[in-house]
Coordinates of C-alpha atoms in Angstrom, one line a residue:
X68 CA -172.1 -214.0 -86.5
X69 CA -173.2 -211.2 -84.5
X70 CA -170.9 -209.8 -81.5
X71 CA -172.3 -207.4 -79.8
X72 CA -170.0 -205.2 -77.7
X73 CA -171.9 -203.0 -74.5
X74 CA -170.2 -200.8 -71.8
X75 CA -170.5 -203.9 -69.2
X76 CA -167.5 -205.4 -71.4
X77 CA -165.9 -202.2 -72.0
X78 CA -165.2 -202.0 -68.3
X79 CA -164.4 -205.6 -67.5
X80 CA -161.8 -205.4 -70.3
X81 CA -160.5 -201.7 -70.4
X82 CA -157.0 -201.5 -67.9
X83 CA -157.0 -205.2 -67.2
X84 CA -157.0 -207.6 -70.3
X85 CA -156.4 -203.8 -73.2
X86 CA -155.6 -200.8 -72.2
X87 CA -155.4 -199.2 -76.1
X88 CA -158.7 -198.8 -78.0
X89 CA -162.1 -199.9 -76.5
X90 CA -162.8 -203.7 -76.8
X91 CA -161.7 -207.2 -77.9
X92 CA -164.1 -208.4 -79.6
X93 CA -163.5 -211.8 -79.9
X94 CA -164.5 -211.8 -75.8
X95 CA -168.0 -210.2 -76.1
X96 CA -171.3 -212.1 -76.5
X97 CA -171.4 -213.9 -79.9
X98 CA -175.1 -214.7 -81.7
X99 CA -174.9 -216.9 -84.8
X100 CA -177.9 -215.6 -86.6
X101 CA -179.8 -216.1 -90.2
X102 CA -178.6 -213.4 -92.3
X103 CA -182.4 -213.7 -94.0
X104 CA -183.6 -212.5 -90.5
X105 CA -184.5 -209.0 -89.4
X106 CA -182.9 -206.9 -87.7
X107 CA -185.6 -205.6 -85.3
X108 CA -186.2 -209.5 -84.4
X109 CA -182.8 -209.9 -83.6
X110 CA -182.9 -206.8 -81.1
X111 CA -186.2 -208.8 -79.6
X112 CA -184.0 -211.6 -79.3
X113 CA -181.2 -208.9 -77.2
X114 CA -184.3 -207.9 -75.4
X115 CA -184.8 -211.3 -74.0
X116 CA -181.1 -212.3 -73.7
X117 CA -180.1 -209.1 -71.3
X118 CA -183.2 -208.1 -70.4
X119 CA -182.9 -204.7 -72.3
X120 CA -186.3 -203.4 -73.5
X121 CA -186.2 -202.7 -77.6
X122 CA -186.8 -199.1 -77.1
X123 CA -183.7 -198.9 -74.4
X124 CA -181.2 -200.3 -77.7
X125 CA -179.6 -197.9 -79.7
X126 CA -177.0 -199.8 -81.7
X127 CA -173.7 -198.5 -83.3
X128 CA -171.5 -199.5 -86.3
X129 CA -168.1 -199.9 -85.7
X130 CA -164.7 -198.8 -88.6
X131 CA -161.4 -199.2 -88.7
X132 CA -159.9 -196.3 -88.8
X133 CA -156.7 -194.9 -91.2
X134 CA -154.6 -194.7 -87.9
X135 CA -155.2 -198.4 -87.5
X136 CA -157.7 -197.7 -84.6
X137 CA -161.0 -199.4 -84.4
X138 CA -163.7 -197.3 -83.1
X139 CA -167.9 -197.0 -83.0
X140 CA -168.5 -194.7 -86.1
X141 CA -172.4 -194.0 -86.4
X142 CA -175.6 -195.0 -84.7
X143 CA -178.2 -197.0 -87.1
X144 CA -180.8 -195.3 -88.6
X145 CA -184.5 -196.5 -88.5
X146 CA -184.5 -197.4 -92.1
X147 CA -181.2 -199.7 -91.4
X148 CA -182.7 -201.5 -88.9
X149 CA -185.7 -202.7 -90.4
X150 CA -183.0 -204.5 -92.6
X151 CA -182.2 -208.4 -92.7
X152 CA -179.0 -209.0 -90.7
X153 CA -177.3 -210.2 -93.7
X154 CA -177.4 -206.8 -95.6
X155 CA -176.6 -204.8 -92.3
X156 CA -172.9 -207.1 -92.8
X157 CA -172.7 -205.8 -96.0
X158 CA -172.9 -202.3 -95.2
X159 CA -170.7 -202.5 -92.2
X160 CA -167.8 -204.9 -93.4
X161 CA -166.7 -204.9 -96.9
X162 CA -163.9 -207.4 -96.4
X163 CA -166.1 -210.2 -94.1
X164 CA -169.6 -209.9 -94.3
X165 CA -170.0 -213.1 -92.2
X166 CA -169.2 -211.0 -89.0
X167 CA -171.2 -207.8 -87.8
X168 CA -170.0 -206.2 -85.3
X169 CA -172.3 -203.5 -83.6
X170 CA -171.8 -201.3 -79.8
X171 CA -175.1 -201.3 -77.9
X172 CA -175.8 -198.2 -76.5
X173 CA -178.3 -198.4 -73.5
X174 CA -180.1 -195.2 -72.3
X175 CA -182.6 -195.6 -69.5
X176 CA -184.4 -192.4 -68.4
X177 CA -186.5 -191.9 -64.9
X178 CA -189.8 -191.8 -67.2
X179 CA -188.4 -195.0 -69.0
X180 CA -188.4 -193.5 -72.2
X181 CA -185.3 -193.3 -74.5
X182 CA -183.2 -189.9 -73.8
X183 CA -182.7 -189.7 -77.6
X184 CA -185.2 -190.5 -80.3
X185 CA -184.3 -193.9 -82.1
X186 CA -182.2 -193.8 -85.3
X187 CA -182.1 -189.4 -84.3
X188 CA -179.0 -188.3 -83.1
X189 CA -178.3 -184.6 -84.1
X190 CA -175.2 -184.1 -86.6
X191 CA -173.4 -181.6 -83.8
X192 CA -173.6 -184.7 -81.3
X193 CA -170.5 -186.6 -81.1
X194 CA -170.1 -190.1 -78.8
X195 CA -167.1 -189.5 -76.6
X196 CA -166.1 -192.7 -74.6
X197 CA -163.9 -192.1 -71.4
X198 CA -161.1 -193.5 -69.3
X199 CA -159.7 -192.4 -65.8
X200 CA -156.3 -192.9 -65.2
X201 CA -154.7 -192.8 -61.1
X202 CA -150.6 -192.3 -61.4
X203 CA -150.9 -193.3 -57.9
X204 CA -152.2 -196.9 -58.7
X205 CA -150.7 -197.0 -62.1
X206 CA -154.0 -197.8 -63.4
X207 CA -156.5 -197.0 -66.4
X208 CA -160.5 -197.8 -66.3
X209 CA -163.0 -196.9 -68.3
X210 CA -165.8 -194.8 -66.6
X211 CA -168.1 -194.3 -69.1
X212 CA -169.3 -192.3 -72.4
X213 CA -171.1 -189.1 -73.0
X214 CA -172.6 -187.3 -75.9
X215 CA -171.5 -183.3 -76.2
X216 CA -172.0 -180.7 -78.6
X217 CA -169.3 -180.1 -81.5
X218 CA -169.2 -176.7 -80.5
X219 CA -169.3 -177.4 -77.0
X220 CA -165.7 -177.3 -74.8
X221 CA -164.4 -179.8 -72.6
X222 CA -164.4 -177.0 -70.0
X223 CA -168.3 -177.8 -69.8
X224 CA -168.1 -181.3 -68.9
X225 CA -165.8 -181.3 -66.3
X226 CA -168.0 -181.5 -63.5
X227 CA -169.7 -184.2 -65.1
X228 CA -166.5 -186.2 -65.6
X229 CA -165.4 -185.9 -62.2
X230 CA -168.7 -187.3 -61.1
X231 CA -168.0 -190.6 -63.4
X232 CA -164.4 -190.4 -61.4
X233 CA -166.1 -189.7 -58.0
X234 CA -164.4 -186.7 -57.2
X235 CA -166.2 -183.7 -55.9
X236 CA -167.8 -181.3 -58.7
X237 CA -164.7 -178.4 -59.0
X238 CA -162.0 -181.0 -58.8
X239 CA -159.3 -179.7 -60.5
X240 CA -158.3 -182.8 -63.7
X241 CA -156.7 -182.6 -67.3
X242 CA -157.4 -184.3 -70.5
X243 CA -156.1 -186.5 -73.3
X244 CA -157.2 -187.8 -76.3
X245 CA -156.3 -191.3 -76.9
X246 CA -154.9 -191.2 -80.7
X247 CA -153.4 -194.2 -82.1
X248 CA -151.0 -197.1 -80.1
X249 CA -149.4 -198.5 -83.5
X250 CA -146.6 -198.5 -84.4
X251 CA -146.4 -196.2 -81.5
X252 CA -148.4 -194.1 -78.9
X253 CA -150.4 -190.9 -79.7
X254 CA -151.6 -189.3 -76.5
X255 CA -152.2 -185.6 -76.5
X256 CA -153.4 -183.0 -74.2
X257 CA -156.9 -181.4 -74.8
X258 CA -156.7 -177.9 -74.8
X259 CA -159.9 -176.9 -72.7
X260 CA -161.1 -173.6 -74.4
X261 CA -161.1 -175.3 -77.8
X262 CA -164.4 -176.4 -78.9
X263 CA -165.0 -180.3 -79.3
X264 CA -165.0 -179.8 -83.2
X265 CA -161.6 -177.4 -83.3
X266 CA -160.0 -180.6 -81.2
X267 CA -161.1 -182.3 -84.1
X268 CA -163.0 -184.8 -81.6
X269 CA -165.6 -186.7 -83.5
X270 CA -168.0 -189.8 -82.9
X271 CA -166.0 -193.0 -80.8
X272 CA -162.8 -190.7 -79.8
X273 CA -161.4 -191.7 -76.2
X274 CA -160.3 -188.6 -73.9
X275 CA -158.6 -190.2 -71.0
X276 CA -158.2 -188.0 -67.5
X277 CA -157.1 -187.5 -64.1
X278 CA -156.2 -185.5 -61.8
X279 CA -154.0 -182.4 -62.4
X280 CA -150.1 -182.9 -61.3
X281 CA -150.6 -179.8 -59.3
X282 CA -153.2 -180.7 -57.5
X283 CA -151.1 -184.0 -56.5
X284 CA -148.2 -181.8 -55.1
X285 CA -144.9 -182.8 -54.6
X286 CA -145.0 -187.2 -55.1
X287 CA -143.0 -188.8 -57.5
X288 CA -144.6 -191.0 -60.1
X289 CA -143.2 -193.9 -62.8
X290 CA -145.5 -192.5 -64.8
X291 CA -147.3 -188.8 -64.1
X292 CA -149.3 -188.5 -66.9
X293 CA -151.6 -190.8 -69.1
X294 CA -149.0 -190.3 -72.4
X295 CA -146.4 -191.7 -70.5
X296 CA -148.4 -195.2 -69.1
X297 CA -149.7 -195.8 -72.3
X298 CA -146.3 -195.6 -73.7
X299 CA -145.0 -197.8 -70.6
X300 CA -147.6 -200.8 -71.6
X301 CA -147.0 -200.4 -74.9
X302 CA -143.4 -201.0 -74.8
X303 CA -143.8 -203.1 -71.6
X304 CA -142.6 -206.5 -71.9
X305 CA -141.7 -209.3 -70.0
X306 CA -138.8 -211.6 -70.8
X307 CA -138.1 -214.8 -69.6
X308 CA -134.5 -215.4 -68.5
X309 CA -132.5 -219.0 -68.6
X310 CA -129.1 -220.0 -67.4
X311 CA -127.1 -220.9 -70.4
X312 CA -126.3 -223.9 -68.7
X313 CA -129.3 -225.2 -68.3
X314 CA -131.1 -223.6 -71.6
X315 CA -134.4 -225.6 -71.3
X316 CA -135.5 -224.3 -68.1
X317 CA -137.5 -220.8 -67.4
X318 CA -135.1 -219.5 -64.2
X319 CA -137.1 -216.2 -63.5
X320 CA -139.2 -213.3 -65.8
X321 CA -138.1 -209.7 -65.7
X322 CA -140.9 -206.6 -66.6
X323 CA -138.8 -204.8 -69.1
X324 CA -139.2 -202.2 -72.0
X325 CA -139.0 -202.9 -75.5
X326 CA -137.3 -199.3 -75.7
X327 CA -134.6 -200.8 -73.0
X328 CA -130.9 -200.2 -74.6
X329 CA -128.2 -203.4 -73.7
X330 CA -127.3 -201.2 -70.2
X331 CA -130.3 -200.9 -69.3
X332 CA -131.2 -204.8 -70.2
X333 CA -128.2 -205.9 -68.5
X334 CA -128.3 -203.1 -65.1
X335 CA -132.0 -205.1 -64.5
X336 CA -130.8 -208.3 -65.1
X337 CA -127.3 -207.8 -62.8
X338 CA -129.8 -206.3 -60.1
X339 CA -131.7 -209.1 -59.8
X340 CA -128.8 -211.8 -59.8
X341 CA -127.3 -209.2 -57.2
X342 CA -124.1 -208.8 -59.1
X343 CA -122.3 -205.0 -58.8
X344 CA -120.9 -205.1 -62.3
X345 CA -123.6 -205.6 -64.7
X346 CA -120.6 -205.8 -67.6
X347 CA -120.3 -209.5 -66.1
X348 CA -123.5 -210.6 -67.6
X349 CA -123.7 -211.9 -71.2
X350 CA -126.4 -212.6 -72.9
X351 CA -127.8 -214.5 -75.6
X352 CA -130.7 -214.4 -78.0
X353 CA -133.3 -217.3 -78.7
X354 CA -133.8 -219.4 -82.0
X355 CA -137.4 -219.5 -82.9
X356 CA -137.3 -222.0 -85.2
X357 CA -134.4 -224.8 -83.5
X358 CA -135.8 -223.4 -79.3
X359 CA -131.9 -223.2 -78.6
X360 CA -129.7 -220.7 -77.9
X361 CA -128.5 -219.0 -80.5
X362 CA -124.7 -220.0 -81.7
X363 CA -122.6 -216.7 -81.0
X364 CA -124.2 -215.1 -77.8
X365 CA -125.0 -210.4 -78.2
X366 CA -121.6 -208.5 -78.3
X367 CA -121.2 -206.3 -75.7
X368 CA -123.2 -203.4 -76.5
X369 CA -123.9 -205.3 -79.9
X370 CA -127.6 -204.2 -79.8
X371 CA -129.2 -200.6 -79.5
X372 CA -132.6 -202.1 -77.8
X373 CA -134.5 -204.6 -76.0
X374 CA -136.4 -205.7 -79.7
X375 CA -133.6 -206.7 -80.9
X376 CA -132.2 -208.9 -78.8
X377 CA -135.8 -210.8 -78.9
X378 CA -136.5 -210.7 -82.6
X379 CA -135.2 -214.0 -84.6
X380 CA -135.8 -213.6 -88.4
X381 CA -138.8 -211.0 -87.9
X382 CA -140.1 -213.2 -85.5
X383 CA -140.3 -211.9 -81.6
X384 CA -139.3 -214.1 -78.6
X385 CA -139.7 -213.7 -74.9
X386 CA -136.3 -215.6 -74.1
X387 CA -132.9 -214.6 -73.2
X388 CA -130.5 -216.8 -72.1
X389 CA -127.9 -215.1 -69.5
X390 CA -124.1 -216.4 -68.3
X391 CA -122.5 -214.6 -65.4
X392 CA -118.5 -214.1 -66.6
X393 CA -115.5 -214.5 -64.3
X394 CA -114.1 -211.1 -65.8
X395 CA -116.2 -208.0 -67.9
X396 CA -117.4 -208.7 -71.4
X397 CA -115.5 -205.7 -73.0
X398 CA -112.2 -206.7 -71.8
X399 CA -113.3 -210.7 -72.6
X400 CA -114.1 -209.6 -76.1
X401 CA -110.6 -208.6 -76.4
X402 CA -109.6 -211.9 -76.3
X403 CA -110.2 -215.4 -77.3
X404 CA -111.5 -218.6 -75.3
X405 CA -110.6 -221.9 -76.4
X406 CA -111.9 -225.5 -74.8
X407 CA -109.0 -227.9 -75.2
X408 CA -109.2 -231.4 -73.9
X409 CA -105.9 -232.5 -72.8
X410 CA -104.6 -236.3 -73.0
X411 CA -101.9 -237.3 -70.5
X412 CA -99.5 -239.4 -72.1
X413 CA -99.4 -241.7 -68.7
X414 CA -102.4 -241.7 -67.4
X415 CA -105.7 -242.9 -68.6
X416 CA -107.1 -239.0 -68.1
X417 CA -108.3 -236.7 -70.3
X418 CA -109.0 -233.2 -68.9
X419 CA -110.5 -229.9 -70.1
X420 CA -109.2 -226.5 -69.9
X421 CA -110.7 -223.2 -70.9
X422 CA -107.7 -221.2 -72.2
X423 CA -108.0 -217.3 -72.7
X424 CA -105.5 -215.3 -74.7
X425 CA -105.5 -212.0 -76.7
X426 CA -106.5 -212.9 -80.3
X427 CA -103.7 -212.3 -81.7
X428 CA -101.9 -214.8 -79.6
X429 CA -100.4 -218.1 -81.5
X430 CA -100.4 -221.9 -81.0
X431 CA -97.8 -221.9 -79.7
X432 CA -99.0 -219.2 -76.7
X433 CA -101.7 -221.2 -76.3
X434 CA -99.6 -224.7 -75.8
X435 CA -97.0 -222.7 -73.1
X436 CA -100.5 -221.6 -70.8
X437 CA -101.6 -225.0 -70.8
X438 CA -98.3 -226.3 -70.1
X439 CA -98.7 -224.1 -66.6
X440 CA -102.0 -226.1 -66.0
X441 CA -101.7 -229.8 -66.8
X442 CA -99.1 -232.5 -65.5
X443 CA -96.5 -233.1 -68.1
X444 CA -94.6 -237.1 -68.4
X445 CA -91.4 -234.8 -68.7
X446 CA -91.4 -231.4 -67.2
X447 CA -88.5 -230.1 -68.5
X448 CA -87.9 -231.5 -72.4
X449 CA -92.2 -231.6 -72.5
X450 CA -93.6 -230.7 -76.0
X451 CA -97.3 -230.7 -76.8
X452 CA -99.3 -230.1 -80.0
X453 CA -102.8 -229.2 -80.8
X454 CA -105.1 -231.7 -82.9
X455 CA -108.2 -230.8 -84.6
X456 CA -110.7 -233.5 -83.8
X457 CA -114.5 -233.9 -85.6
X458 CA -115.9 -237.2 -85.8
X459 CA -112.9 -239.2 -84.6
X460 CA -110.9 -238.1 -87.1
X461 CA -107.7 -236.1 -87.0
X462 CA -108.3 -233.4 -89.8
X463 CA -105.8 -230.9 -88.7
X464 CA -102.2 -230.8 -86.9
X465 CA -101.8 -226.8 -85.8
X466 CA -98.8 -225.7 -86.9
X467 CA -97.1 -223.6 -83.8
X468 CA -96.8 -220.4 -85.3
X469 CA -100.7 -220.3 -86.7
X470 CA -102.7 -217.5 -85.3
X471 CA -106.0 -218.4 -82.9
X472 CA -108.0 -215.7 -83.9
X473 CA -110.1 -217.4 -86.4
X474 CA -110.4 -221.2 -84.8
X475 CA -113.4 -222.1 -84.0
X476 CA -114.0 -225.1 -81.3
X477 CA -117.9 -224.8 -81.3
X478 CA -118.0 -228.1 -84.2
X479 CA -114.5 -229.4 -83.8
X480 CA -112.4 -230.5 -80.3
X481 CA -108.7 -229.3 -79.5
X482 CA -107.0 -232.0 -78.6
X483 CA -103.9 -231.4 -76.9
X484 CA -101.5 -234.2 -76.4
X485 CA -97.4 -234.7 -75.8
X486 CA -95.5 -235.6 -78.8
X487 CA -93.9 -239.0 -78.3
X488 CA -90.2 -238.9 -78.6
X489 CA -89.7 -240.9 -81.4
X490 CA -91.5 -238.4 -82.9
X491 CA -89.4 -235.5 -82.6
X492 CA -86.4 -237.1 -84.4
X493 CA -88.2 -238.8 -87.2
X494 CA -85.8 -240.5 -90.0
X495 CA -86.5 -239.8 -93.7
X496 CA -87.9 -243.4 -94.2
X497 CA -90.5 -243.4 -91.0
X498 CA -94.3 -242.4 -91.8
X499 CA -96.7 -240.9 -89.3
X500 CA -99.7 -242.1 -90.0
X501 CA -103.3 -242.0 -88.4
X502 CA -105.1 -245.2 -86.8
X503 CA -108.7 -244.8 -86.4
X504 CA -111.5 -247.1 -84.6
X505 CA -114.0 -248.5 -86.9
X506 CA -116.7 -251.0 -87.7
X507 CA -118.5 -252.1 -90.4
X508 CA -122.2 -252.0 -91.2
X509 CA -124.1 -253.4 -94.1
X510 CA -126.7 -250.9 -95.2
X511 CA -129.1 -251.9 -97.9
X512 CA -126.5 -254.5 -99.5
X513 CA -123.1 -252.1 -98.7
X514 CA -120.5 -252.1 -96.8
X515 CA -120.1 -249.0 -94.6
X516 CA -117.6 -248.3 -92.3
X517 CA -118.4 -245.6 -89.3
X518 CA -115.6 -244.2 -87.2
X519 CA -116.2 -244.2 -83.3
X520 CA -113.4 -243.9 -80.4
X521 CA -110.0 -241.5 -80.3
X522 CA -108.0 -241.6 -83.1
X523 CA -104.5 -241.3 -82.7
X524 CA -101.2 -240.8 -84.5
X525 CA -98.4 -243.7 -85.2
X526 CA -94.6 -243.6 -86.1
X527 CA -93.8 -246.5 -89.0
X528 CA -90.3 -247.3 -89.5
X529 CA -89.2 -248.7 -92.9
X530 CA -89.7 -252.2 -93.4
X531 CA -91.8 -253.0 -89.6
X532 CA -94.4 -256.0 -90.7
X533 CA -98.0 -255.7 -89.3
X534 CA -97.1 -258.2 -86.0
X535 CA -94.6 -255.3 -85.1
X536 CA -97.3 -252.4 -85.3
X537 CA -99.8 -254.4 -83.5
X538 CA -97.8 -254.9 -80.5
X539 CA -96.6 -251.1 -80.3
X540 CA -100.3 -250.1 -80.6
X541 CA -101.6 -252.9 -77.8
X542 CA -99.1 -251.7 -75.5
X543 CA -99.9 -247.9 -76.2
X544 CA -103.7 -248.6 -76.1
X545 CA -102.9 -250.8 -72.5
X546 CA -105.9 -253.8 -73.9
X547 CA -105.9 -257.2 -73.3
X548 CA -104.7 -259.9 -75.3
X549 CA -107.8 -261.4 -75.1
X550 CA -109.7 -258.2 -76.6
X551 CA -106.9 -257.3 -79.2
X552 CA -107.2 -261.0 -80.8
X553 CA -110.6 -259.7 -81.8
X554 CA -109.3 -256.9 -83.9
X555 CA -108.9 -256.7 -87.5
X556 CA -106.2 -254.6 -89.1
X557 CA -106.5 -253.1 -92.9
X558 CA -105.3 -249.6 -94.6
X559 CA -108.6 -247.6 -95.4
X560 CA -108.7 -245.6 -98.5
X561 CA -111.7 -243.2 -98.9
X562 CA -114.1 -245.2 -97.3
X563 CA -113.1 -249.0 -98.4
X564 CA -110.9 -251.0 -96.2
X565 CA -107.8 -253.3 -97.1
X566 CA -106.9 -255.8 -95.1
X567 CA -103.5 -256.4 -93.7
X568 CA -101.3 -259.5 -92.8
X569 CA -99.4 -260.1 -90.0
X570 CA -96.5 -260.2 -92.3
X571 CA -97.5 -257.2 -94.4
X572 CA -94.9 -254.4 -94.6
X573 CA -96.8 -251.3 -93.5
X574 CA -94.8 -248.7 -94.8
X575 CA -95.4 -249.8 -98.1
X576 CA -99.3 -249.6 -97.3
X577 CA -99.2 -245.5 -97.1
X578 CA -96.6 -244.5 -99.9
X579 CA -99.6 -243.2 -102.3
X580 CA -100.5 -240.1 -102.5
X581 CA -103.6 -239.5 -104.1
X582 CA -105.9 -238.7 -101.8
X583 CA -107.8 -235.8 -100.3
X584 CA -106.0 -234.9 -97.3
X585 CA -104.1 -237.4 -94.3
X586 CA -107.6 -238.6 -92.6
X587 CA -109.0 -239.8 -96.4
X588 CA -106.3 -242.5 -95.8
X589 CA -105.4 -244.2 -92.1
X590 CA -105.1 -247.9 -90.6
X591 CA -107.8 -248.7 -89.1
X592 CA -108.5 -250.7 -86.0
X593 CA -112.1 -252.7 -87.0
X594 CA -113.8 -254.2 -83.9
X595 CA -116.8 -256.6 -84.1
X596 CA -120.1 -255.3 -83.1
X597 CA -122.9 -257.9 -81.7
X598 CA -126.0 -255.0 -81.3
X599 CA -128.2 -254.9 -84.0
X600 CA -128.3 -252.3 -86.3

């Protein structure tokens, strides 16, 4: 596979698809040729293709350089050329001699004769290839290449630049050489009076120019000089912003620098949503791997730069996902949010409140803000408790007194509820116990039994049969006697049920002990299921 890269696709390419380096070369012209075959017939075969007689074709090796640049390093020598295509690779590409990749350099004279003997180039002519850059358009281009003498200076082919730029002969410019982009820009200024050589300028260097500042008087540019554009599209990068709400949709894309800090990331992003305190916005980064927000959204000035935010396990994103807060993030940080869902005692309504207190605030703090927000049974004698909820099970009763700090409520619900009376004064013979929803499934021969529906809690007195609990749980759960006759009742113990009686004695069901934890043992509620599995 031949690509052959020429000055055509240096310019459609240069400042619009790259604007580091001189050409992709994966979008030149492409000849899949017989390595037996020779050279000179493939250049008959160029010849034909873009119309370019043989003795118009010099052609160019490219290397990679040590700085990671990749840049035409010498012209072929007559000798090379009358070589097969195959052993050209060799020379040119140690690691993949299936590829050759060459520069064709086209010279056509007034007399139609080459300006430069083939294979002949002297050794104190170096190939300079050269890029205009206009602060005024924010735009680079490449305008063309020129061979100069090592001991020549740049002051000599100023007039020649500026008629590649189109400016008039003594127009007054200043140049750059074009370094290295990775890992970040080198772009320095030519000093004029130093020969090409004592520049250290040699065969497929890039001196970018335009017009000198002072000749440009007194306008203000994004970016005056060529150093600092290349450095802006090198860092540039634009990120796509989505509500947190609504993480699957792309909401609107921001032009930002990698180099941004968070206050300049958030300043942009508060601009555009019109918002005068940027400190309102939070953000969060992207998961890679899952395509979800990540868990725990960027601390408030968590992150020195833009890279950061977008880089998931030393992979790079182009996704934030943004939340406009009710109060700043730094005084927000201070404190802790909880979601509780609140069940009213009455009603059929559950409700969900978003409560925020310092962190070292208590239960008990947290149950007398909520009391301020939610319609109580009994105003004045009201007491509530807090119920940690996961998978309709009741793992956890806060004690008042616990601090909220270190809850989370991203995997488990709060539940908030009032405590019955008959709780408060519980006699030394009366249980609390748990009652759970459940059905049963038969999964390659076994029984299985999966939760589903709010679990509650129950007060057993000493000595109440199963006919008693069942009517104290159909009248708290309000069903019909028609739906409850469906029901079956039995004490669940790590998984396998026991079924009750009417005239079981409950209390005697829950008097062991050994088990995990109160949810490993509950009475459950089992309801029939018709769907099929």
């Amino acid at each position: 596979m031949i690509k052959v890269a020429r000055d055509e696709d240096l310019g459609e390419q240069i400042g619009k698809e790259i604007y580091f380096d001189l050409v992709d070369h994966d979008k030149v012209r492409s000849f899949r040729i017989e390595k037996q075959m020779p050279f000179t017939q493939f250049k008959e075969d160029i010849a034909m293709t873009f119309g370019i007689p043989v003795q118009f074709q010099r052609y160019w090796l490219w290397a990679k350089r040590k700085n990671h640049t990749y840049r035409p390093q010498r012209a072929l020598t007559a000798q090379e050329e009358i070589q097969t295509v195959g052993e050209l690779s060799e020379v040119s590409n140690k690691w993949n001699n299936s590829e050759l990749r060459i520069y064709l350099e086209v010279e056509l004279c007034l007399d139609l004769r080459p300006l430069y003997p083939l294979g002949k180039t002297t050794r104190e002519e170096i190939l300079l290839f050269l890029k205009f850059y206009d602060p005024l358009k924010e735009r680079i281009r490449y305008v063309g290449r020129l061979f100069v003498k090592e001991s020549g200076k740049p002051l000599e082919i100023l007039a020649k630049l500026n008629e590649l730029a189109g400016f008039l002969p003594d127009e007054e410019i200043e140049l750059f050489e074009e370094i290295k982009f990775e890992p970040n820009v080198m772009c320095e200024h030519i000093n004029m009076n130093l020969s090409f050589h004592g520049s250290q300028l040699e065969n497929g260097d890039i001196i970018c120019f335009q017009k000198s500042l002072r000749k440009l008087g007194n306008k203000q540019f994004r970016f005056p000089e060529v150093p600092s554009f290349l450095e802006y599209v090198h860092n540039r990068q634009v990120v796509r912003f989505r509500s947190l709400e609504k993480p699957k949709e792309d909401e609107f894309s921001l032009e930002l620098s990698k180099q941004n800090n968070y206050d300049e990331v958030v300043e942009c992003l508060a601009r555009h949503l019109r918002l005068d305190d940027p400190s309102r916005v939070r953000l969060t980064s992207h998961n890679y791997y899952s395509q979800q927000p990540k868990p725990q959204p960027i601390r408030y000035r968590g992150v020195d730069r833009l890279t950061e935010m977008l880089s998931h396990y030393h992979q790079l994103t182009d996704i934030l996902y943004y939340e406009v807060l009710d109060i700043p993030l730094p005084e927000l940080q201070g404190l802790k949010t909880l979601k509780v869902t609140y069940y009213h005692s009455a009603k059929d309504e559950v409700t969900i409140h978003t409560i925020r207190l310092p962190k070292q605030s208590t239960i008990g703090d947290v149950l007398n803000d909520l009391k301020t927000k939610v319609e109580l049974s009994r105003p004045p004698d009201a007491e509530l408790r807090l119920l940690e909820v996961f998978y309709h099970k009741i793992y956890k009763i806060f004690p008042l007194d616990e601090r909220i700090e270190n809850i989370n409520d991203q995997y488990w619900t709060l539940r908030a509820e009032e405590i019955p009376e008959e709780e408060k004064s519980l006699d030394p013979h009366s249980l609390l116990i748990h009652v759970y929803h459940f059905m049963k499934y038969t999964a390659q021969n076994q029984a299985e039994i999966h939760n589903f529906g709010e679990p509650f809690l129950l007060v057993i007195h000493e000595g109440e049969t199963l006919t008693e609990v069942k009517a104290r749980i159909q009248k708290k759960l309000q069903v019909s006697d028609r739906e409850f006759s469906k029901w079956k009742f039995a004490r669940v113990s790590l998984g396998r049920p026991g079924y009750l009686q009417d005239y079981d004695i409950v209390s005697r069901c829950f008097q062991r002990r050994d088990v995990y934890g109160a949810w490993e043992q509950f009475l459950g509620l089992e309801h029939t299921h018709n769907a099929p599995n």
